[in-house]
Tab-separated table of C-alpha atoms and ligand atoms in Angstrom:
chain	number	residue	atom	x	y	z
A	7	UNK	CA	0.000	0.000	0.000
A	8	UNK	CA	1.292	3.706	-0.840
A	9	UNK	CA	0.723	6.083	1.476
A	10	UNK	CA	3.104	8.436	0.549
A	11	UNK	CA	6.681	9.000	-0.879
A	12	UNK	CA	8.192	9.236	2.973
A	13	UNK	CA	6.120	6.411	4.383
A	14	UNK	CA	7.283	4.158	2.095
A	15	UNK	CA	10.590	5.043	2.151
A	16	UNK	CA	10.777	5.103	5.953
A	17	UNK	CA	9.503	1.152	5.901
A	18	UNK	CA	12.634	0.797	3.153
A	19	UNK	CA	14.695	2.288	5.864
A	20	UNK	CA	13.520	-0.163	8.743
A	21	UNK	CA	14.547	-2.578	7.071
A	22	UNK	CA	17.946	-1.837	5.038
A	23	UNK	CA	19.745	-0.182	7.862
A	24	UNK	CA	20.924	-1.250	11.535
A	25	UNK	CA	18.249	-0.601	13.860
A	26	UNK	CA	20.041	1.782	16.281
A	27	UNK	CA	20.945	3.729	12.924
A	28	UNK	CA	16.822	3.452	12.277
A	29	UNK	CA	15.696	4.678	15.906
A	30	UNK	CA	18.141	7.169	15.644
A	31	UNK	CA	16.598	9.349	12.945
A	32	UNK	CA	12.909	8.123	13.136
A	33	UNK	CA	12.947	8.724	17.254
A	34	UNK	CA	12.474	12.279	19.229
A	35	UNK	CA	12.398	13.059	22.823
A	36	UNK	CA	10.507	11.864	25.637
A	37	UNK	CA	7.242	9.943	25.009
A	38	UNK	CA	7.456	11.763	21.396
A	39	UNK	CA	4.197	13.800	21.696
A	40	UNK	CA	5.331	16.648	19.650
A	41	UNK	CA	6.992	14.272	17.212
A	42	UNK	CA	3.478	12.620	16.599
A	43	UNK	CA	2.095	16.183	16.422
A	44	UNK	CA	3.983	17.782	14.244
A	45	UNK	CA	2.678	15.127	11.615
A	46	UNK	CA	-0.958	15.171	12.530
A	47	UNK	CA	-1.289	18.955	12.792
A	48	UNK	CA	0.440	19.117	9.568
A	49	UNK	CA	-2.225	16.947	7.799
A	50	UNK	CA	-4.997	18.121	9.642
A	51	UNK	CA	-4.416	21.829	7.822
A	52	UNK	CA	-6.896	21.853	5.525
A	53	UNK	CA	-6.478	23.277	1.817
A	54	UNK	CA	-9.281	25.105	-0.107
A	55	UNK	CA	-10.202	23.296	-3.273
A	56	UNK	CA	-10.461	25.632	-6.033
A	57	UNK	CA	-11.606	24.719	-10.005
A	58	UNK	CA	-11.929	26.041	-13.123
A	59	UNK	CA	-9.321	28.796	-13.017
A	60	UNK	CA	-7.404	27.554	-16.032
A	61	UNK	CA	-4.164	25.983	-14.261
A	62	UNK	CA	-1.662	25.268	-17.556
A	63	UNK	CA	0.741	27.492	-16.171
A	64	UNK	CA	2.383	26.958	-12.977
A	65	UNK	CA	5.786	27.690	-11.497
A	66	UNK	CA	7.022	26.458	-8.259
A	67	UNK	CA	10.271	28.567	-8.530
A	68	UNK	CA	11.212	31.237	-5.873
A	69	UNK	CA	14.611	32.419	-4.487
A	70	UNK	CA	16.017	33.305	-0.785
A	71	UNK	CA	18.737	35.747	-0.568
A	72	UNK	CA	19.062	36.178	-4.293
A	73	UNK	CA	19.610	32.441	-4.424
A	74	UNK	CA	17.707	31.104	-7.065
A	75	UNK	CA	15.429	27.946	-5.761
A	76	UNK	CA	13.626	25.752	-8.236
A	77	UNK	CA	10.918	24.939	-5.665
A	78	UNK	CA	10.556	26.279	-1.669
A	79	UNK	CA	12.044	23.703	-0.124
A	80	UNK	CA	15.568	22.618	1.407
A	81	UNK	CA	17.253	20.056	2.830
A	82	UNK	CA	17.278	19.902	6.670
A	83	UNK	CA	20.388	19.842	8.787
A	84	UNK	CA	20.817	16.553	9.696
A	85	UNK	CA	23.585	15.106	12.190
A	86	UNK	CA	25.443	11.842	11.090
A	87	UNK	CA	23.654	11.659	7.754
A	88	UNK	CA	26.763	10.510	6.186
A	89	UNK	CA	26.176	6.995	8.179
A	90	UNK	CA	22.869	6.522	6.202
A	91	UNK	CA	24.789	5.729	2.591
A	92	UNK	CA	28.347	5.921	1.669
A	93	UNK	CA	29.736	9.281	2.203
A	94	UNK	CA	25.633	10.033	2.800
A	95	UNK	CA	25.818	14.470	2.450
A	96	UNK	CA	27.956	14.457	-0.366
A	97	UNK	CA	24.826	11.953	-2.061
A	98	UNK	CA	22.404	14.268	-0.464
A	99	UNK	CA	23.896	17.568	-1.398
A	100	UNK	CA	24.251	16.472	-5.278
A	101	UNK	CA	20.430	14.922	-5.012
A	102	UNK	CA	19.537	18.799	-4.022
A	103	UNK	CA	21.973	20.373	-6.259
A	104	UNK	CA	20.672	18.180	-8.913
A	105	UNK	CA	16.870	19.226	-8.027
A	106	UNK	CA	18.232	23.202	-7.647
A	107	UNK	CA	17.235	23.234	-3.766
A	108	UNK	CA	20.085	24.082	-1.264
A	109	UNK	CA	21.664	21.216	1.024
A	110	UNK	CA	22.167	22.345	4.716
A	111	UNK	CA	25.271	20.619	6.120
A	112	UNK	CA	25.516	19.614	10.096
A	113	UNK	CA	28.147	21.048	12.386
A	114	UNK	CA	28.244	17.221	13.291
A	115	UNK	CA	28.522	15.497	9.814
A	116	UNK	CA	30.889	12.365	8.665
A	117	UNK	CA	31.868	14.729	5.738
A	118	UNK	CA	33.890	17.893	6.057
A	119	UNK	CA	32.511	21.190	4.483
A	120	UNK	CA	35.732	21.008	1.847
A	121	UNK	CA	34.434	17.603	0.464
A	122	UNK	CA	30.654	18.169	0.550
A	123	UNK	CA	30.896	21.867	-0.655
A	124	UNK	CA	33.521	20.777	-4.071
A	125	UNK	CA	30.798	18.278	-4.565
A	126	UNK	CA	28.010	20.566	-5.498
A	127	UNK	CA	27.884	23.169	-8.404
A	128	UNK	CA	25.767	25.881	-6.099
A	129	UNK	CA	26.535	27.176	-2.465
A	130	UNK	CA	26.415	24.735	0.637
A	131	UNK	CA	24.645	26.115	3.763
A	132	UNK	CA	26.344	24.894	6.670
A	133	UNK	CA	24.266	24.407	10.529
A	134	UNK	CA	26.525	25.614	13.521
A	135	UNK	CA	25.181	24.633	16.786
A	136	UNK	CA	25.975	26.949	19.793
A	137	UNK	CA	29.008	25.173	21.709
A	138	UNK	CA	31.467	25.642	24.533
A	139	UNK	CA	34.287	25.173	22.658
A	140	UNK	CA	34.131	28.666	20.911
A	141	UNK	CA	37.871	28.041	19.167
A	142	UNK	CA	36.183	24.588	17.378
A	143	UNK	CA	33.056	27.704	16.423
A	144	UNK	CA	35.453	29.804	14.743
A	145	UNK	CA	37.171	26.980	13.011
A	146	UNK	CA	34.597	25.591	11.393
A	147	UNK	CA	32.912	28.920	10.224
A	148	UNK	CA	36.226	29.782	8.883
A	149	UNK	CA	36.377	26.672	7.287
A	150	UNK	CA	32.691	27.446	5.431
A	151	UNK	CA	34.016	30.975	4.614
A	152	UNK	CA	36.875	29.433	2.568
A	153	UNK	CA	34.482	26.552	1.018
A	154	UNK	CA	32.205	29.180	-0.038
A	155	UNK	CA	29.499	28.702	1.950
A	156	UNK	CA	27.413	32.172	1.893
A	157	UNK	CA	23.970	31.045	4.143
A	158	UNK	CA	24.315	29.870	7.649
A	159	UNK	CA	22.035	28.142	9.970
A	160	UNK	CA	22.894	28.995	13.331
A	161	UNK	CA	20.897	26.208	15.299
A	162	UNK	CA	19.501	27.582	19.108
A	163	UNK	CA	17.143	25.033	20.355
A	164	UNK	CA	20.004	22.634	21.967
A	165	UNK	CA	21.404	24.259	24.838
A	166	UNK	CA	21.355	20.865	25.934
A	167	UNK	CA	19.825	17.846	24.870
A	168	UNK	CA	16.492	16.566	24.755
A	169	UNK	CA	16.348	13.327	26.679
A	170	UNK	CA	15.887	10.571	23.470
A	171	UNK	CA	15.115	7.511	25.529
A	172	UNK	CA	15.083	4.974	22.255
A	173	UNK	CA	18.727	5.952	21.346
A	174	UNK	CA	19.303	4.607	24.740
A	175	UNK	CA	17.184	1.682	23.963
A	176	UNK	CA	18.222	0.669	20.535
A	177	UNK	CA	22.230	0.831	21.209
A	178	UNK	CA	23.228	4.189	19.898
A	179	UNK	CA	23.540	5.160	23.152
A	180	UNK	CA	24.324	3.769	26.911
A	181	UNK	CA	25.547	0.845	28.050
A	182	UNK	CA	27.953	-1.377	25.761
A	183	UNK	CA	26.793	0.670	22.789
A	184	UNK	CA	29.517	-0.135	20.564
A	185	UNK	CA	29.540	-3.720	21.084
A	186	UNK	CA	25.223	-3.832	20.501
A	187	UNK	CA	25.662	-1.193	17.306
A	188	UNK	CA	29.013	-3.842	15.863
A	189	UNK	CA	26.006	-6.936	15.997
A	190	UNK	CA	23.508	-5.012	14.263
A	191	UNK	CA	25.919	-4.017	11.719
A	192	UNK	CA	26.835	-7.911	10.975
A	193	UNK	CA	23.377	-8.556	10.645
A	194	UNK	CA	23.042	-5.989	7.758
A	195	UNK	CA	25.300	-7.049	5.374
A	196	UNK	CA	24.791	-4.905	2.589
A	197	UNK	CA	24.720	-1.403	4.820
A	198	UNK	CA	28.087	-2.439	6.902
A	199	UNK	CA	29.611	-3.704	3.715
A	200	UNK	CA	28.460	-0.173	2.061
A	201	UNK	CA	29.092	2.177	5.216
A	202	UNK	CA	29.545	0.641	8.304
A	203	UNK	CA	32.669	-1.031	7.812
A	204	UNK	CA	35.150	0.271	5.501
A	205	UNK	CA	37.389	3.272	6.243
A	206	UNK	CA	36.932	5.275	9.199
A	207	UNK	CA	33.072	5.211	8.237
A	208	UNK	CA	32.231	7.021	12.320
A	209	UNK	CA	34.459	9.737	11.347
A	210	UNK	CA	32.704	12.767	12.201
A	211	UNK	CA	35.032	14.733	9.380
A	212	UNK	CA	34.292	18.896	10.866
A	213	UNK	CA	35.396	17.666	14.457
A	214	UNK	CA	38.021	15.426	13.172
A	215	UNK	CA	39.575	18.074	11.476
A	216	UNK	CA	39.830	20.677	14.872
A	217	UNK	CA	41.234	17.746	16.522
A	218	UNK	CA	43.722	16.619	14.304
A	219	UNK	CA	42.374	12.831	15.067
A	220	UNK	CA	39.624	10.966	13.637
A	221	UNK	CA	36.660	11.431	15.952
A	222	UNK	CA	34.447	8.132	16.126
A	223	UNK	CA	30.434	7.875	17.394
A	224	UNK	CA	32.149	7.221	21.107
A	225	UNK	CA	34.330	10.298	20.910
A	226	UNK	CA	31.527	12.358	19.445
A	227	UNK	CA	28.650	11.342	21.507
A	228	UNK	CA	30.981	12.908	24.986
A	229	UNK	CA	33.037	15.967	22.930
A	230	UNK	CA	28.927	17.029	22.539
A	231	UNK	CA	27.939	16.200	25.723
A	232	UNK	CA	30.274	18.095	27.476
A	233	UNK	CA	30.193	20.702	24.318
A	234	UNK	CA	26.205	21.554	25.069
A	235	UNK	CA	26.318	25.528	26.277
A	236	UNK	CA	23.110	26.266	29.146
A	237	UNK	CA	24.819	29.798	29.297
A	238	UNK	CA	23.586	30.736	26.025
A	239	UNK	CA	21.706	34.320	25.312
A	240	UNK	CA	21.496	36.534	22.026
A	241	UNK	CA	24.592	38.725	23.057
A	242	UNK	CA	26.717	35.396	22.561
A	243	UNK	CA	25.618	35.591	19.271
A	244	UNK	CA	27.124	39.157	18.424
A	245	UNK	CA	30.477	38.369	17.648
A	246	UNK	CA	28.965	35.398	15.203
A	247	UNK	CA	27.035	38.013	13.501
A	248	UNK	CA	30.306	40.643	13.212
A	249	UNK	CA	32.571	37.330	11.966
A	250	UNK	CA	29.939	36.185	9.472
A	251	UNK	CA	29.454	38.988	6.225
A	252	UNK	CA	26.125	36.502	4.832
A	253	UNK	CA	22.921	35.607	5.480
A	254	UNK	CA	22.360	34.272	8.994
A	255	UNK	CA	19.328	32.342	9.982
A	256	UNK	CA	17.889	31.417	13.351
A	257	UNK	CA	16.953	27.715	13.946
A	258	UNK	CA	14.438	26.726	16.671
A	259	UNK	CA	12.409	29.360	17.042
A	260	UNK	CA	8.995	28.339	18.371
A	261	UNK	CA	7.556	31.777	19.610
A	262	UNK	CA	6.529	35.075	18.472
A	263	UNK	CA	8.450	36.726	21.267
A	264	UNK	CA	11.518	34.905	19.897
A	265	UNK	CA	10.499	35.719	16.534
A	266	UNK	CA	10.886	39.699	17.561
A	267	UNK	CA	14.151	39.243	19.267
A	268	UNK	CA	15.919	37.086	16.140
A	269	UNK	CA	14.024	40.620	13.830
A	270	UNK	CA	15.780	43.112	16.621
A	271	UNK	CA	18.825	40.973	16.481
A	272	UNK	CA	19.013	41.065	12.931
A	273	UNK	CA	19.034	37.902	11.673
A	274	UNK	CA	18.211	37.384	7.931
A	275	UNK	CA	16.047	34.664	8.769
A	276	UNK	CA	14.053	31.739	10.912
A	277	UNK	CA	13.389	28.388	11.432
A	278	UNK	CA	10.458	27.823	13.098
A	279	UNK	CA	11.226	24.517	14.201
A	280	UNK	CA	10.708	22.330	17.388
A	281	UNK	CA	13.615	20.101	16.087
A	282	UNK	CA	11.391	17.458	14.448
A	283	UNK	CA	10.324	16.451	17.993
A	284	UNK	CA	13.646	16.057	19.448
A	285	UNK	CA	14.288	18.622	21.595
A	286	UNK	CA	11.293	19.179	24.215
A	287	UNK	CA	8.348	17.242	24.224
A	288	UNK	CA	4.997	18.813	24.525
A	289	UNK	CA	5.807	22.109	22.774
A	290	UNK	CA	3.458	22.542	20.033
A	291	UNK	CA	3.931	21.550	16.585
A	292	UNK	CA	5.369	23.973	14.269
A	293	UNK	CA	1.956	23.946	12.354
A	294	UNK	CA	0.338	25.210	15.441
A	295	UNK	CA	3.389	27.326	16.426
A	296	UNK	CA	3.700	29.165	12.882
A	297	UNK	CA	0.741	30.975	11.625
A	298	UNK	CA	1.520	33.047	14.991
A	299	UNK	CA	5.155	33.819	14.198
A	300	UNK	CA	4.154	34.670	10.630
A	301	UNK	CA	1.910	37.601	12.207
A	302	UNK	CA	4.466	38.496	13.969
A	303	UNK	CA	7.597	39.070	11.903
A	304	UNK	CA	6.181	38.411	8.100
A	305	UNK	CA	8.087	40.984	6.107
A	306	UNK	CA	10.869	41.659	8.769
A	307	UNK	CA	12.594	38.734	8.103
A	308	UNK	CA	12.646	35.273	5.731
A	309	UNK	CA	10.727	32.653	7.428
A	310	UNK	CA	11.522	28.940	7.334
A	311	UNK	CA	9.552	26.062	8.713
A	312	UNK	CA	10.386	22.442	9.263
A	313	UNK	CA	9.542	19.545	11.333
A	314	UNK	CA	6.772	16.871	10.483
A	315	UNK	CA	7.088	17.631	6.378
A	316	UNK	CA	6.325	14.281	4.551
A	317	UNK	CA	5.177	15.164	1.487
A	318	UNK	CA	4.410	17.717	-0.859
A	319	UNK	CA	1.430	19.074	0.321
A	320	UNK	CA	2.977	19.289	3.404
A	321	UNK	CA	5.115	22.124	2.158
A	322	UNK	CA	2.074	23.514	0.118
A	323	UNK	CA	0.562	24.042	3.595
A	324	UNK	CA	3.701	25.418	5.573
A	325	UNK	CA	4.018	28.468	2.795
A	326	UNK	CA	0.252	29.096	2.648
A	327	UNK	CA	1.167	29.086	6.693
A	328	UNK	CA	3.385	31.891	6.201
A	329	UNK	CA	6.985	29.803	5.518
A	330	UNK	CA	9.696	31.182	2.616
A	331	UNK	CA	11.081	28.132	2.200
A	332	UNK	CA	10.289	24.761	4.144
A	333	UNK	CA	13.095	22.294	5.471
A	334	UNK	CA	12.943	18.461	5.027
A	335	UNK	CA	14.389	16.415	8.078
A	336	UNK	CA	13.479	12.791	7.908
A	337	UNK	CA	11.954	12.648	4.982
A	338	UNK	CA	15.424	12.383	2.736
A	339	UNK	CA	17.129	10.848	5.474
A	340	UNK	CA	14.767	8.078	4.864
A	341	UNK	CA	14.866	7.866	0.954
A	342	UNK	CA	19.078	8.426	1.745
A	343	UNK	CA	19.450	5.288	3.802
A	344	UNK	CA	17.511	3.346	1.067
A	345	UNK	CA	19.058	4.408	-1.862
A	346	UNK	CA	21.653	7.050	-1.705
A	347	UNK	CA	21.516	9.823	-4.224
A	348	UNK	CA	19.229	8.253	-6.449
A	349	UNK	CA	16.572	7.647	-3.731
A	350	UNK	CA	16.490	11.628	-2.552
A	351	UNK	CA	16.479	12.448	-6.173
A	352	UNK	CA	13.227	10.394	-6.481
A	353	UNK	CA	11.735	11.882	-3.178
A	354	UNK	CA	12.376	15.351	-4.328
A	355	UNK	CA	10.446	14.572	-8.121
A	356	UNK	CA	7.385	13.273	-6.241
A	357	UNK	CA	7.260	16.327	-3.617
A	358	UNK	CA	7.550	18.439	-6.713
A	359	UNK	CA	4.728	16.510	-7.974
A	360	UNK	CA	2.396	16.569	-5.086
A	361	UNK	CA	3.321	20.472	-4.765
A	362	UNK	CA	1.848	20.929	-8.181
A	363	UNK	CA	-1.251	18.980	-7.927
A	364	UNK	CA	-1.894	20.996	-4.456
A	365	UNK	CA	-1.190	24.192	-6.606
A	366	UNK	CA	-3.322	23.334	-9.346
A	367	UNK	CA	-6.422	22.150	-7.120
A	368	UNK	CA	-5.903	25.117	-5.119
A	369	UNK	CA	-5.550	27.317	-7.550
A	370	UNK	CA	-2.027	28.869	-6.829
A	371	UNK	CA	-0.224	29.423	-9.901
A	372	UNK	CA	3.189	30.824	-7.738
A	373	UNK	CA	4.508	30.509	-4.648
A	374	UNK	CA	3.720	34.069	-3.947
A	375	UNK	CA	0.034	32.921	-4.737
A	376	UNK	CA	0.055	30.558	-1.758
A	377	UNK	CA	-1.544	31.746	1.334
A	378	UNK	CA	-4.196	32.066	4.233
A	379	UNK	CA	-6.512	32.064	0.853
A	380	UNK	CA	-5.229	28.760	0.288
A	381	UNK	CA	-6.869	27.018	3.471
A	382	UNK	CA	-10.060	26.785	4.942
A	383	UNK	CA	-10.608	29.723	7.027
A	384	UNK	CA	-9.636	28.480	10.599
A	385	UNK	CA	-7.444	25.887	9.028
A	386	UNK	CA	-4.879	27.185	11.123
A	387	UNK	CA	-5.677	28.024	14.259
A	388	UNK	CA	-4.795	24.151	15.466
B	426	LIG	C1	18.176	16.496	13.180
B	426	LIG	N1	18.076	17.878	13.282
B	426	LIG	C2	19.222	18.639	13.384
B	426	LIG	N2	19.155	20.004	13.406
B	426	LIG	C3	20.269	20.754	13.456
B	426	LIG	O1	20.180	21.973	13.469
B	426	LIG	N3	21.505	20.148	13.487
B	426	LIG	C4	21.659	18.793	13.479
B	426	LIG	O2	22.775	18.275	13.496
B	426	LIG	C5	20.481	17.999	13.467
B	426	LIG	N4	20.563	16.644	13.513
B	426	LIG	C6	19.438	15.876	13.321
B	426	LIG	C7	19.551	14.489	13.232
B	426	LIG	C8	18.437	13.730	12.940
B	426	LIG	C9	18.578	12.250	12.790
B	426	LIG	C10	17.178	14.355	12.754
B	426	LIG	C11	15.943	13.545	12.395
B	426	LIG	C12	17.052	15.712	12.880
B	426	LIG	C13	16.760	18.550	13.116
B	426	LIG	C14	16.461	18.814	11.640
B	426	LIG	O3	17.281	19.820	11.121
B	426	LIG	C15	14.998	19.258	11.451
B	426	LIG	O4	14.722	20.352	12.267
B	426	LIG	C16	14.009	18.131	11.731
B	426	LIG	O5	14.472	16.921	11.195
B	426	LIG	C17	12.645	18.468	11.162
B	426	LIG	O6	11.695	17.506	11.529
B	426	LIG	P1	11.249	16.307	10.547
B	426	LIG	O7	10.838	16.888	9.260
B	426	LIG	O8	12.428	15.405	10.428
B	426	LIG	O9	10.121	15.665	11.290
């Protein structure tokens, strides 16, 4: 049965890669409320079914900071995607480049910016999350200055982490980890013998490269544990906005009063994102949290969404929400760790699809078109 482009692709996923490697993406935090929420809410937005307004024409392109985008969307950052296919961002970035979306690269990613950035034919955006260690910050956003990178995604919702009780459970984490993650990895032949177990495939390649040693999942998992920063406020961010001459967007922002200070702060843009569900449990979804922070700040700044995305309505509802330009999370990670480049090529064709047969029954011939005229009145209000 097809239920959609991510669903299947997540059941692909189950079953191709380790299941710690599985839990990992698919889990959030605590009971994973707000994970099941940001999905529902999502879906439960309903569009306003329009006919008869002659649709042949349609476009889907739009651009963010000058940079041209051949449809809203871009790809999430995602930490340790590179263990989900061989060298997994540089088959993720080309899958975008290939589509004309932007990748997003992870502070914590197997690749290293040089690699994944000479890879693509169009700027890289590279995630920094907020960390102690403000000599690794500088490194690696000197390192995306010289690879070219132009947008960054400065990630605020972790000042520490959100408890994820089935990394704990599945092996990625706790007790004898290594040992449970090395006897899933025999018993998926075709993922260890294509990631898992060649090279230095736990490499995280930005941290390695501070350290001057490879960094494996062990080494990682305490450099970020200790690396969290609870001290955290907006002035901290004022020497990253002084150091950093291009766009600068604000991930994590779940309130309108947040919203305000990122505008007064001067940040080029949002995320209004609850971090897929990972973060803190019972927040609201970013469905419910968004048409709020659009009031807001529309205008003032550019507004991203992410977190519960699936398909390509999805997105169709986030920008008639308010959202720029929406962010996919799981989604590719899924169609990544079943078939590499090709598979998030494939996922990005059908949300293009779906995105035009929501346009056309909407009657949205732009992006610009979409909005609150696109739902049912009330749609939003959760
Ligand atoms: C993430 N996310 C994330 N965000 C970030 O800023 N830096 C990171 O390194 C990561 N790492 C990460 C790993 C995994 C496995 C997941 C699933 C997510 C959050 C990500 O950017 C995005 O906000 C969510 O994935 C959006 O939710 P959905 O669409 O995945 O439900």
């Amino acid at each position: 049965m097809i239920i959609s482009a991510s669903t299947d692709y997540r059941q692909a996923a189950k079953r191709h890669i380790p299941p710690f490697l599985f839990h990992y993406a698919d889990g959030g935090a605590y009971a994973e409320h707000t994970l099941r929420r940001n999905v529902e809410d999502l879906a439960g937005i309903a569009l306003r079914q329009r006919v008869l307004k002659d649709m042949s024409s349609l476009s889907l392109e739009t651009e963010l900071f000058g940079e041209p985008m051949a449809m809203p969307v871009a790809l999430a950052p995602v930490g340790l995607a590179g263990m989900y296919a061989r060298r997994g961002e540089v088959q993720a970035a080309r899958a975008a480049a290939g589509k004309g979306i932007p990748f997003t690269l992870s502070t914590v990613s197997v690749c290293p910016i040089d690699e994944v950035a000479s890879a693509i034919d169009r700027p890289l955006w590279f995630q920094l999350y907020v960390l102690k260690d403000r000599g690794f910050m500088k490194h690696v956003l000197e390192r995306a200055k010289a690879a070219g990178v132009k947008t960054l995604v400065f990630t605020v919702d972790m000042p520490v982490p959100g408890a994820r009780y089935r990394d704990a459970h599945s092996g990625m984490s706790g007790k004898r980890a290594g040992l449970r993650r090395m006897l899933q990895a025999v018993t998926h032949p075709s993922w260890a013998w294509d990631v898992g177990l060649h090279g230095r495939p736990h490499d995280l390649g930005n941290v390695s490269d501070y350290r001057g040693q490879p960094t494996g999942l062990e080494d990682y998992i305490a450099w970020l544990g200790n690396n969290f920063d609870p001290a955290i406020s907006w002035k901290d961010l004022e020497w990253i906005r002084e150091f950093w001459d291009g766009p600068m967007i604000i991930k994590g922002i779940l309130d309108p009063e947040d919203a305000r200070d990122a505008v007064r702060f001067g940040a080029d843009g949002i995320v209004v994102s609850n971090h897929g569900g990972r973060q803190l449990d019972g927040v609201p979804s970013t469905a419910r949290a968004l048409p709020a922070i659009a009031d807001a700040v529309k205008g003032d700044l550019a507004i991203l969404a992410d977190s519960g995305v699936r398909n390509g309505l999805d997105v169709v509802r986030m920008i008639a929400m308010g959202a720029d330009t929406v962010l996919l999370g799981r989604a590719y990670i899924y169609a990544l760790a079943t078939a590499g480049e090709a598979g998030v090529t494939h996922l990005l064709e059908l949300f293009e699809k779906e995105m035009r047969v929501a346009m056309t029954l909407t009657g949205a011939r732009s992006i610009a078109e979409l909005g609150a005229d696109s739902l049912v009145s009330g749609a939003c209000s959760g």
